[in-house]
């Protein structure tokens, strides 16, 4: 007979989460690397570009927080992106202690090009979600996982994906199955998302 | 108004999964590193010990598959574990092409010691799941995530966690809130889980 044991349950649960999250993250990593390969970027660099774009400028510590990377990783790869002309470092008027970064015009172009070349048929994660979409009529909502990440990382972290959603709806339209930057979209943005 | 677009939905879904799986995996990694720190192991090494134990011997390609690591990673860290006396390399009688590894007595001891020192209060993932357990009366089942990983990695991959569950129930009992190897448990195992 199986003895009920809180500690056994805890060990098995953490092991199950470890296997599942490693499996999904490794598949995500592979898809992501394929996507950005033509642009000679690594995942951290593209993540920095993505966050800086969607936050309309970000501090290095915000990049570290929302990109789930060490602050030194965020700083070092931001510097590399600056050297390549994608990112501009500046001090914020209201907060002299923090270093802020924003995308240059070339950086914004890179961001848009990557969205425009996104190909859902090359995303194994998207393909793996299709049977669930077929079954339930919508993409997996992953509510339990959302709840756990909310507990671990807090409210702001959860909102970043929602900002991306709103932004991408404003910025892009679907043309012949691909995303294209809207003709009337003005990329000049000065207002930061986070106060 | 929001235009419905399959490609937008796909991009946002993959982005959401990327953020969630990176967030959870990075928390898992941190917990895992803390857990194994006193034993001077890295996560790959402990994952190899875990898999080799639960499969009752494994080929290097099985370790790579179930540990979601490159075959060279699986091989190199197995070699390091062999040098430290935790693992024994051998050729399988029925399959001369593949290299098999099994745990030495010292390796089995390491496996048990680690299970016995598992502390649920130091697992941020377990802590993050507690509010959900409170709410639903059981740990998150993560069915959608299971479905996606099943599609991506197949049946065998899913069964490994279940083997661990069965094994740990056989091998350990809870004593004063910790796991202890059962006194009557005989660690001599020759029968492999995978045929």
Coordinates of N, CA and C in Angstrom, one line a residue, chain B residues 57-146:
Chain B
X57 N 20.0 1.3 -14.7 CA 21.0 1.2 -15.7 C 20.4 1.9 -17.0
X58 N 21.3 2.6 -17.7 CA 20.8 3.4 -18.9 C 21.9 3.5 -19.9
X59 N 21.5 3.5 -21.2 CA 22.5 3.8 -22.2 C 22.7 5.4 -22.2
X60 N 23.8 5.8 -22.8 CA 24.1 7.2 -22.8 C 23.0 7.9 -23.6
X61 N 22.5 7.3 -24.7 CA 21.5 8.0 -25.5 C 20.1 8.0 -24.7
X62 N 19.9 7.1 -23.8 CA 18.7 7.2 -23.0 C 18.8 8.3 -22.0
X63 N 20.0 8.5 -21.4 CA 20.3 9.6 -20.5 C 20.1 10.9 -21.2
X64 N 20.6 11.0 -22.4 CA 20.4 12.2 -23.2 C 18.9 12.5 -23.4
X65 N 18.2 11.5 -23.8 CA 16.8 11.6 -24.1 C 16.0 12.0 -22.9
X66 N 16.1 11.3 -21.8 CA 15.3 11.5 -20.6 C 15.8 12.7 -19.8
X67 N 17.0 13.1 -20.0 CA 17.6 14.2 -19.3 C 17.5 15.5 -20.1
X68 N 17.1 15.3 -21.3 CA 17.0 16.5 -22.3 C 18.3 17.2 -22.3
X69 N 19.3 16.5 -22.6 CA 20.7 17.1 -22.8 C 21.3 16.5 -24.1
X70 N 22.3 17.2 -24.6 CA 23.0 16.7 -25.7 C 23.7 15.4 -25.4
X71 N 23.9 14.6 -26.4 CA 24.5 13.3 -26.1 C 25.9 13.4 -25.6
X72 N 26.6 14.5 -26.1 CA 28.0 14.7 -25.7 C 28.0 15.2 -24.2
X73 N 27.0 16.0 -23.8 CA 26.9 16.4 -22.4 C 26.7 15.1 -21.5
X74 N 25.7 14.3 -22.0 CA 25.4 13.0 -21.2 C 26.7 12.2 -21.1
X75 N 27.5 12.1 -22.2 CA 28.7 11.2 -22.2 C 29.8 11.9 -21.3
X76 N 30.0 13.2 -21.5 CA 31.1 13.8 -20.8 C 30.9 13.8 -19.2
X77 N 29.7 14.1 -18.8 CA 29.4 14.2 -17.4 C 29.3 12.7 -16.8
X78 N 28.9 11.8 -17.6 CA 28.9 10.4 -17.1 C 30.4 10.0 -16.9
X79 N 31.3 10.4 -17.8 CA 32.7 10.1 -17.6 C 33.3 10.7 -16.3
X80 N 32.9 11.9 -16.1 CA 33.3 12.6 -14.8 C 32.8 11.9 -13.6
X81 N 31.6 11.4 -13.7 CA 31.0 10.6 -12.6 C 31.7 9.3 -12.4
X82 N 32.1 8.7 -13.5 CA 32.9 7.5 -13.5 C 34.2 7.7 -12.8
X83 N 34.9 8.8 -13.1 CA 36.2 9.2 -12.5 C 36.1 9.3 -11.0
X84 N 34.9 9.8 -10.5 CA 34.7 10.0 -9.1 C 34.1 8.7 -8.4
X85 N 33.9 7.6 -9.2 CA 33.5 6.3 -8.7 C 32.1 6.2 -8.5
X86 N 31.2 7.0 -9.1 CA 29.8 6.9 -8.9 C 29.1 6.0 -9.9
X87 N 29.8 5.9 -11.1 CA 29.2 5.3 -12.2 C 30.1 4.2 -12.8
X88 N 29.5 3.1 -13.3 CA 30.3 2.1 -14.0 C 29.9 2.0 -15.4
X89 N 30.8 2.1 -16.3 CA 30.5 1.9 -17.8 C 30.6 0.4 -18.1
X90 N 29.7 0.0 -19.0 CA 29.8 -1.4 -19.5 C 29.1 -1.5 -20.8
X91 N 29.5 -2.6 -21.5 CA 28.8 -2.9 -22.8 C 27.6 -3.9 -22.4
X92 N 26.5 -3.7 -23.0 CA 25.4 -4.6 -22.8 C 25.6 -5.9 -23.6
X93 N 25.3 -7.0 -23.0 CA 25.5 -8.3 -23.7 C 24.7 -8.4 -25.0
X94 N 23.4 -7.9 -25.0 CA 22.5 -8.0 -26.1 C 22.7 -6.9 -27.2
X95 N 23.5 -5.8 -26.8 CA 23.6 -4.7 -27.7 C 25.0 -4.1 -27.6
X96 N 25.9 -4.7 -28.3 CA 27.3 -4.3 -28.2 C 27.6 -2.9 -28.7
X97 N 26.7 -2.3 -29.5 CA 27.0 -1.0 -30.0 C 26.8 0.2 -29.0
X98 N 25.9 0.0 -28.1 CA 25.7 1.1 -27.1 C 26.5 0.9 -25.8
X99 N 26.9 2.1 -25.3 CA 27.5 2.1 -24.0 C 26.5 2.2 -22.9
X100 N 26.5 1.3 -21.9 CA 25.6 1.4 -20.8 C 26.3 1.9 -19.6
X101 N 25.6 2.6 -18.7 CA 26.1 2.9 -17.4 C 25.2 2.5 -16.3
X102 N 25.8 2.1 -15.2 CA 25.0 1.9 -14.0 C 25.7 2.5 -12.8
X103 N 24.9 2.6 -11.7 CA 25.5 3.3 -10.5 C 26.3 2.2 -9.8
X104 N 27.4 2.7 -9.2 CA 28.2 1.9 -8.3 C 27.5 1.9 -6.9
X105 N 28.0 1.2 -6.0 CA 27.4 1.2 -4.6 C 27.6 2.7 -4.1
X106 N 28.7 3.3 -4.4 CA 28.9 4.7 -3.9 C 27.9 5.6 -4.6
X107 N 27.6 5.3 -5.9 CA 26.6 6.1 -6.6 C 25.2 6.0 -6.1
X108 N 24.9 4.7 -5.7 CA 23.5 4.5 -5.1 C 23.4 5.2 -3.8
X109 N 24.5 5.2 -3.0 CA 24.6 5.9 -1.8 C 24.3 7.4 -1.9
X110 N 25.0 8.0 -2.9 CA 24.8 9.4 -3.2 C 23.4 9.7 -3.6
X111 N 22.8 8.8 -4.4 CA 21.4 9.0 -4.8 C 20.5 9.0 -3.6
X112 N 20.7 8.0 -2.7 CA 19.9 8.0 -1.5 C 20.1 9.1 -0.5
X113 N 21.4 9.5 -0.3 CA 21.6 10.7 0.5 C 20.9 11.9 0.1
X114 N 20.9 12.1 -1.3 CA 20.3 13.3 -1.8 C 18.8 13.3 -1.6
X115 N 18.2 12.1 -1.8 CA 16.7 12.0 -1.5 C 16.5 12.3 0.0
X116 N 17.3 11.8 0.8 CA 17.1 11.9 2.3 C 17.3 13.3 2.8
X117 N 18.1 14.1 2.1 CA 18.3 15.5 2.5 C 17.4 16.5 1.8
X118 N 16.4 16.0 0.9 CA 15.5 16.9 0.2 C 14.7 17.6 1.3
X119 N 14.6 18.9 1.2 CA 13.9 19.7 2.1 C 12.8 20.6 1.4
X120 N 11.6 20.2 1.6 CA 10.5 20.9 0.8 C 10.4 22.4 1.1
X121 N 10.9 22.8 2.3 CA 10.8 24.2 2.6 C 11.9 25.0 1.8
X122 N 12.8 24.4 1.2 CA 13.8 25.1 0.4 C 13.5 25.0 -1.1
X123 N 12.3 24.4 -1.4 CA 11.9 24.3 -2.8 C 10.9 25.4 -3.1
X124 N 11.4 26.5 -3.8 CA 10.5 27.6 -4.1 C 9.3 27.2 -5.0
X125 N 9.6 26.1 -5.9 CA 8.5 25.6 -6.7 C 7.4 25.0 -5.9
X126 N 7.8 24.2 -4.9 CA 6.8 23.6 -4.0 C 6.0 24.7 -3.3
X127 N 6.8 25.6 -2.8 CA 6.1 26.7 -2.1 C 5.1 27.5 -3.0
X128 N 5.5 27.6 -4.2 CA 4.6 28.4 -5.2 C 3.4 27.5 -5.6
X129 N 3.5 26.2 -5.4 CA 2.3 25.4 -5.7 C 1.4 25.2 -4.5
X130 N 1.8 25.6 -3.3 CA 1.0 25.4 -2.1 C -0.4 26.2 -2.2
X131 N -0.4 27.4 -2.6 CA -1.7 28.1 -2.7 C -2.7 27.4 -3.6
X132 N -2.2 26.8 -4.7 CA -3.0 26.0 -5.6 C -3.5 24.7 -5.0
X133 N -2.6 24.1 -4.2 CA -3.0 22.9 -3.4 C -4.1 23.2 -2.4
X134 N -3.9 24.3 -1.8 CA -4.9 24.8 -0.8 C -6.3 24.9 -1.5
X135 N -6.2 25.5 -2.7 CA -7.5 25.9 -3.4 C -8.2 24.6 -4.0
X136 N -7.4 23.7 -4.6 CA -8.0 22.6 -5.3 C -7.9 21.3 -4.5
X137 N -7.2 21.3 -3.4 CA -7.1 20.1 -2.6 C -6.0 19.1 -3.1
X138 N -5.3 19.5 -4.2 CA -4.2 18.6 -4.7 C -3.2 19.5 -5.4
X139 N -2.0 18.9 -5.7 CA -1.0 19.6 -6.4 C -1.5 19.8 -7.8
X140 N -1.0 20.9 -8.5 CA -1.3 21.2 -9.9 C -1.0 19.9 -10.7
X141 N -2.0 19.6 -11.6 CA -1.7 18.4 -12.5 C -1.1 18.9 -13.8
X142 N -1.2 20.1 -14.1 CA -0.5 20.7 -15.3 C -0.9 19.8 -16.6
X143 N -2.2 19.6 -16.8 CA -2.6 18.6 -17.8 C -2.2 19.2 -19.2
X144 N -2.4 20.5 -19.5 CA -2.1 21.0 -20.8 C -0.6 20.9 -21.1
X145 N 0.2 21.2 -20.1 CA 1.6 21.1 -20.2 C 2.1 19.7 -20.5
X146 N 1.5 18.8 -19.7 CA 1.7 17.3 -19.9 C 1.4 16.9 -21.4

